[in-house]
GROMACS .gro file of C-alpha atoms in nm:
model
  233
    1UNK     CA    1   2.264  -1.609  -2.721
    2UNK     CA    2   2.572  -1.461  -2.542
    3UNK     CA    3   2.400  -1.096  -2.577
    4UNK     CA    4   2.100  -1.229  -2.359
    5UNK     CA    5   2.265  -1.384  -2.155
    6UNK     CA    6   2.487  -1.080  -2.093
    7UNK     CA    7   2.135  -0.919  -2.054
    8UNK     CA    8   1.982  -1.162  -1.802
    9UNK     CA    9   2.344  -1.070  -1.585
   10UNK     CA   10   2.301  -0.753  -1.594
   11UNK     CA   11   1.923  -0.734  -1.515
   12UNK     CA   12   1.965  -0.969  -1.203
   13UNK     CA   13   2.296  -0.774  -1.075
   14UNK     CA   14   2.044  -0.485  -1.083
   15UNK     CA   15   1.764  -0.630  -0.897
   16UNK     CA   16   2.038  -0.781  -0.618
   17UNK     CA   17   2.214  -0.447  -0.545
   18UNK     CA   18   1.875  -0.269  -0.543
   19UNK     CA   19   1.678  -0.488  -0.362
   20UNK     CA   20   1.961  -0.513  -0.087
   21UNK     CA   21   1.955  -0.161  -0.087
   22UNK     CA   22   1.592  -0.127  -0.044
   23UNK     CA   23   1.586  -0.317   0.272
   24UNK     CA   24   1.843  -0.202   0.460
   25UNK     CA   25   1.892   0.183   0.385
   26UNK     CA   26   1.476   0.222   0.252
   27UNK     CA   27   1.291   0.252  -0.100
   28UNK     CA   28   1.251   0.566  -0.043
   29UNK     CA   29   1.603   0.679   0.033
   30UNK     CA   30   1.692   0.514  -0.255
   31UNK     CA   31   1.726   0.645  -0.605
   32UNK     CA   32   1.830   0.496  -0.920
   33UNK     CA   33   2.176   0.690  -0.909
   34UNK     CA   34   2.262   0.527  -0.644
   35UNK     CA   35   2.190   0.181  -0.742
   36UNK     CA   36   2.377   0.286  -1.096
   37UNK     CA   37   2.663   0.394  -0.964
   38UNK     CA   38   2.752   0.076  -0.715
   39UNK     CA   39   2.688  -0.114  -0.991
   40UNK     CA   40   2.964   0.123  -1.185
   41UNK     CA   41   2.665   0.170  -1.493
   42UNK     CA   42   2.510   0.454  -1.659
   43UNK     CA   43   2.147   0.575  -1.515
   44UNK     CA   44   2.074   0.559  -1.862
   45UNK     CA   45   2.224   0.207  -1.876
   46UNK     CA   46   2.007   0.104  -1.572
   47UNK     CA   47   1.685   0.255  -1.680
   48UNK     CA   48   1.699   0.109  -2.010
   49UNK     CA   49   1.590  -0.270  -1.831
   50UNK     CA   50   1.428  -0.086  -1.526
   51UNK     CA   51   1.244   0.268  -1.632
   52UNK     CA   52   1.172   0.391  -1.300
   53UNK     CA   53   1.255   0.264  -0.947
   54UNK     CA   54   0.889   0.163  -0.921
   55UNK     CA   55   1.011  -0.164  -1.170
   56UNK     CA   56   1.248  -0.277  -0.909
   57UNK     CA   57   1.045  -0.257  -0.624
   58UNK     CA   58   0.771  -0.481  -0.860
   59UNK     CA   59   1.035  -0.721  -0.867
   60UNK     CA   60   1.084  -0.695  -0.489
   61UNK     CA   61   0.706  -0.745  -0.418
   62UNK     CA   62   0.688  -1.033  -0.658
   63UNK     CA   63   0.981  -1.169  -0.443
   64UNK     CA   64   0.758  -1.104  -0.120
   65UNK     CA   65   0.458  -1.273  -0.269
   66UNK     CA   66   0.665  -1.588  -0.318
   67UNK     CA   67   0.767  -1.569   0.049
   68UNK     CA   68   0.468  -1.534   0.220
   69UNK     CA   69   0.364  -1.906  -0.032
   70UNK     CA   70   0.612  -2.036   0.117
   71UNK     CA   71   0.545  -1.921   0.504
   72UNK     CA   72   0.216  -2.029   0.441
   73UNK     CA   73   0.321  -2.385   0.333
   74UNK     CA   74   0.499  -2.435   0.680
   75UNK     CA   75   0.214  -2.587   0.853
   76UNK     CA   76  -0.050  -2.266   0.971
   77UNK     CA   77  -0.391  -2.338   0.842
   78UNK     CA   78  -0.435  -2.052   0.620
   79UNK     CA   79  -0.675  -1.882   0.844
   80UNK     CA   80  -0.405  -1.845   1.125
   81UNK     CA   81  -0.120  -1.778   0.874
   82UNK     CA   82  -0.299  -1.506   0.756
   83UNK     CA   83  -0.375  -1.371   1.070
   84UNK     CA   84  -0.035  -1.408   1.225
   85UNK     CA   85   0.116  -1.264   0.867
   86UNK     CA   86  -0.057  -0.909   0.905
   87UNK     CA   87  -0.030  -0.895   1.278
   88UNK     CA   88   0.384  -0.968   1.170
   89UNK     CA   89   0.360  -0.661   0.939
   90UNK     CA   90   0.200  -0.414   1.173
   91UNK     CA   91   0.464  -0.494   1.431
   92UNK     CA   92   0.781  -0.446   1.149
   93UNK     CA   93   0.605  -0.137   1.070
   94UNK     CA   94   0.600   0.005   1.401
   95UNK     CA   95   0.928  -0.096   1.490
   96UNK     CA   96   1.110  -0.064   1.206
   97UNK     CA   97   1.154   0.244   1.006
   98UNK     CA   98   1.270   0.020   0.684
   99UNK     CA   99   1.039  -0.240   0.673
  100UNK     CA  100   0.775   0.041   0.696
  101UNK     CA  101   0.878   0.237   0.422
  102UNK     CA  102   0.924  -0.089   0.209
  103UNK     CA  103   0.568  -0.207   0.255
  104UNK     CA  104   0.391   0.122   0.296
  105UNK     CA  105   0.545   0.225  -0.090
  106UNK     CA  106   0.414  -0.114  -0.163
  107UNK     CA  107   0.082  -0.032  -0.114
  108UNK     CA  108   0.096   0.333  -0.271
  109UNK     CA  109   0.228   0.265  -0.560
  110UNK     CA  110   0.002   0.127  -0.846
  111UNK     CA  111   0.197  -0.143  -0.956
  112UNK     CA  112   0.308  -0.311  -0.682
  113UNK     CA  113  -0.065  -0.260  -0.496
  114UNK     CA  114  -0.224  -0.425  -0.810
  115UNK     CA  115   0.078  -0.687  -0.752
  116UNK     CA  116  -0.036  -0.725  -0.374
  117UNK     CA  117  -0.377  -0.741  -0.483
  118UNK     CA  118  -0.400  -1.023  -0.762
  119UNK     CA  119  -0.172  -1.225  -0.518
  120UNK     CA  120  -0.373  -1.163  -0.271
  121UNK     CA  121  -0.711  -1.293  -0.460
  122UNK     CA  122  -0.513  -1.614  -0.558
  123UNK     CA  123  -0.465  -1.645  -0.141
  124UNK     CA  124  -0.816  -1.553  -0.059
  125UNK     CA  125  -0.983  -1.793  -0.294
  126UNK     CA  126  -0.821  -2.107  -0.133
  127UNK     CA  127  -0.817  -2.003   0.272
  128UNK     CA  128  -1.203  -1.866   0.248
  129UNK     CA  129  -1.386  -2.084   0.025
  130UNK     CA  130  -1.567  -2.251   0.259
  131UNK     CA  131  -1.709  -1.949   0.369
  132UNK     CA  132  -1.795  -1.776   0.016
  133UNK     CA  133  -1.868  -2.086  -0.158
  134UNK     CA  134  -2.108  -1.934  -0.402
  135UNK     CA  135  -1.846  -1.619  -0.509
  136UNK     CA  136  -1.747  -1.538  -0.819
  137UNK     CA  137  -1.397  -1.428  -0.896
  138UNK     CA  138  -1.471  -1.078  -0.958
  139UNK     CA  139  -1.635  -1.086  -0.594
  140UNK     CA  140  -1.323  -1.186  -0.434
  141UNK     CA  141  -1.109  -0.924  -0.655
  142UNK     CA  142  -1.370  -0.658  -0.497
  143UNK     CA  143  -1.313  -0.740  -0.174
  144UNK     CA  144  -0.955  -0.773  -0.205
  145UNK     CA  145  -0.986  -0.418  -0.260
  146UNK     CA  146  -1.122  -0.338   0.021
  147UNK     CA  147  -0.892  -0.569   0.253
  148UNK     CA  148  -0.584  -0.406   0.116
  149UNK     CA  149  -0.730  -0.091   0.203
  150UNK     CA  150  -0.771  -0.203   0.591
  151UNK     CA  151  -0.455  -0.320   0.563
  152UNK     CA  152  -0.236  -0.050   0.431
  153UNK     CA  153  -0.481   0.136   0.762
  154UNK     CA  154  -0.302  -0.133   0.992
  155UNK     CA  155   0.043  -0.033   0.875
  156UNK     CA  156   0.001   0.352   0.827
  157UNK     CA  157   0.018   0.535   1.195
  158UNK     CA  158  -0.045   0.830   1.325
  159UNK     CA  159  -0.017   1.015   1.613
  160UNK     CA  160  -0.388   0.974   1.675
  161UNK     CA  161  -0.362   0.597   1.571
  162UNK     CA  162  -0.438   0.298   1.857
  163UNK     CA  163  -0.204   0.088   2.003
  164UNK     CA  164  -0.115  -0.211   1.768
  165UNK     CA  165  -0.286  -0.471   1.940
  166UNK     CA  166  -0.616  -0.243   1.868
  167UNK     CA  167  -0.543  -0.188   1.558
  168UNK     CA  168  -0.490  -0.564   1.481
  169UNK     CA  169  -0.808  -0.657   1.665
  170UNK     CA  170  -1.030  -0.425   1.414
  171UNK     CA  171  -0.844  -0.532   1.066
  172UNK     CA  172  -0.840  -0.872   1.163
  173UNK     CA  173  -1.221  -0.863   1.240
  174UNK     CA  174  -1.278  -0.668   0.930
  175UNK     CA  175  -1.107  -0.864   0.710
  176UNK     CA  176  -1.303  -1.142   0.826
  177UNK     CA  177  -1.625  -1.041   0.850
  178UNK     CA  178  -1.590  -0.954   0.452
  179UNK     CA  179  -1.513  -1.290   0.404
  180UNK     CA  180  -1.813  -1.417   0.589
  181UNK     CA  181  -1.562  -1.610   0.842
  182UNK     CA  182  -1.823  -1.636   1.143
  183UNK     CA  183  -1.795  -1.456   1.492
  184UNK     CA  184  -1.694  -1.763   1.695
  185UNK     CA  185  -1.405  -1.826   1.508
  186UNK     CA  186  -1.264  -1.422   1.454
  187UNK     CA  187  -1.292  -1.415   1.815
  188UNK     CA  188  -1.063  -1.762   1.814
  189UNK     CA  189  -0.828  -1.632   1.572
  190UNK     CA  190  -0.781  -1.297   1.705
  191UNK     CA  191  -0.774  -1.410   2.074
  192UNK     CA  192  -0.475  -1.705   1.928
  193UNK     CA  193  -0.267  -1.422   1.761
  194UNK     CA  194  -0.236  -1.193   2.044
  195UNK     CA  195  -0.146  -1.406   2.308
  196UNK     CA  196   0.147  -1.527   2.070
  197UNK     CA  197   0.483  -1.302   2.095
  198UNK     CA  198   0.376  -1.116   1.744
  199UNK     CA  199   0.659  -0.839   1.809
  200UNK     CA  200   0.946  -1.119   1.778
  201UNK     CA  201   0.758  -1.307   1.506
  202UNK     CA  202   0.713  -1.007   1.336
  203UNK     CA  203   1.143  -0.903   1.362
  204UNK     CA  204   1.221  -1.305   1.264
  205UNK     CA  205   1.000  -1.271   0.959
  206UNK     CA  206   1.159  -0.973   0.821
  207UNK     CA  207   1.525  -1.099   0.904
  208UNK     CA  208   1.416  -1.400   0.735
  209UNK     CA  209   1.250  -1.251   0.416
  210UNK     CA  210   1.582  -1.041   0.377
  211UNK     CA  211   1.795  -1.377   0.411
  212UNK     CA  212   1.540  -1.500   0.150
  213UNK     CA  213   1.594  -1.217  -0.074
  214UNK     CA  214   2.033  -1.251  -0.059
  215UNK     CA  215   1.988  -1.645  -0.134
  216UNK     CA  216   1.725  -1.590  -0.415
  217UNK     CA  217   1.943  -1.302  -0.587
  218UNK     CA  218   2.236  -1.527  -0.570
  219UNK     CA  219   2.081  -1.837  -0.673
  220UNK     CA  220   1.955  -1.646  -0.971
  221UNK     CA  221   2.306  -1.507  -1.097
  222UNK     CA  222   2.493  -1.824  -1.006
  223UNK     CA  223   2.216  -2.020  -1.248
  224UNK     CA  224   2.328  -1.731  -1.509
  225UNK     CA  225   2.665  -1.770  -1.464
  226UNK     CA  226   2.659  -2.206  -1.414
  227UNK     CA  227   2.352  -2.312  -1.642
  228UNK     CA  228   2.429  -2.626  -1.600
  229UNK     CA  229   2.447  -2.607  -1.235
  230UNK     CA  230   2.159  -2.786  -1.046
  231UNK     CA  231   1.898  -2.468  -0.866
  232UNK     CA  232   1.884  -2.527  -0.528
  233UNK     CA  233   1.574  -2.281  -0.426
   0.00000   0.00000   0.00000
């Protein structure tokens, strides 16, 4: 029992210094070394719970899917939250180099995409069913595919790539129209999102989800550490 629980320690001191790093130097930047040595472990030692750093960034995507629940559950029918959620990310991703490079690796990599994904189905099934009453889940895993794919579009610029309210306008739309949401009310939707200060929403949101990260990594080790110790997330 102590062994596990020695185990459990460990594992969650990884995923807090990681994740922490993650957000504010980048994923990419990043390598396991790194995270080893502030932790004053063996690579070896570190890999043995976590074999690459794609594991840890799982973990952080799993974290992200609980946040955006919980964003979700603050009042915004599910049709605007989803709206003002991806309109949030294009703006971090345009104005922030980290936030990019956390959620563009999150959609490259196949195990945290096929995280985003399933998630992402769960989400879709509940905010369009009125729409696609007669789907089938495997028709709502399908076109999940296909949204993530306009989305990771959204979030990946170029030189060549429209300005962000543009780009917003046309994934929004798209997104939409696969999920037979009709014109009148993309047009509505869109035309809400826009008008609201996005850029701002979209810098809270990502100060918030890292504030939501440091409490859930703590609450975690201190319920390790205190079992008997009421959780307070």
């Amino acid at each position: 029992m102590a062994r596990k629980k020695e185990n459990n320690v460990t594992k969650a001191g990884i995923v807090r210094v990681a994740t922490e790093k993650f957000l504010r130097t980048g994923y990419t930047s990043t390598t396991v070394k790194s995270i080893a040595q502030e932790l004053g472990i063996s690579t070896g030692h570190l890999t043995f719970y976590y074999p690459t750093k794609e594991h840890l960034l799982a973990v952080l995507v799993d974290m992200l899917c609980d946040f955006q629940w919980k964003m979700m559950d603050k009042g915004e029918s599910g049709l605007s939250a989803i709206s003002l959620e991806l309109t949030a990310m294009a703006s971090m991703c345009e104005e922030n180099e980290i936030a990019r490079d956390f959620y563009l690796s999150a959609y490259t990599q196949p195990m945290t995409l096929d995280i985003i994904r399933r998630n992402d189905v769960r989400r879709a099934k509940g905010v369009f069913k009125q729409y696609c009453p007669d789907w089938s889940d495997m028709r709502f895993v399908e076109a999940e595919v296909l949204v993530s794919g306009i989305e990771y579009a959204t979030l990946m610029t170029t030189d060549f790539s429209p300005q962000l309210d543009v780009r917003i306008c046309g994934a929004l739309n798209q997104i939409f129209s696969i999920y037979n949401v009709p014109e009148d009310v993309r047009r509505r939707l869109i035309t809400e999102v826009l008008q609201q200060d996005y850029r701002g929403i979209g810098r809270q949101i990502f100060a918030d989800f890292m504030a939501y990260i440091e409490q859930v990594n703590e609450q975690i080790l201190e319920n390790l550490l205190n079992p008997n110790k009421e959780e307070n997330i």
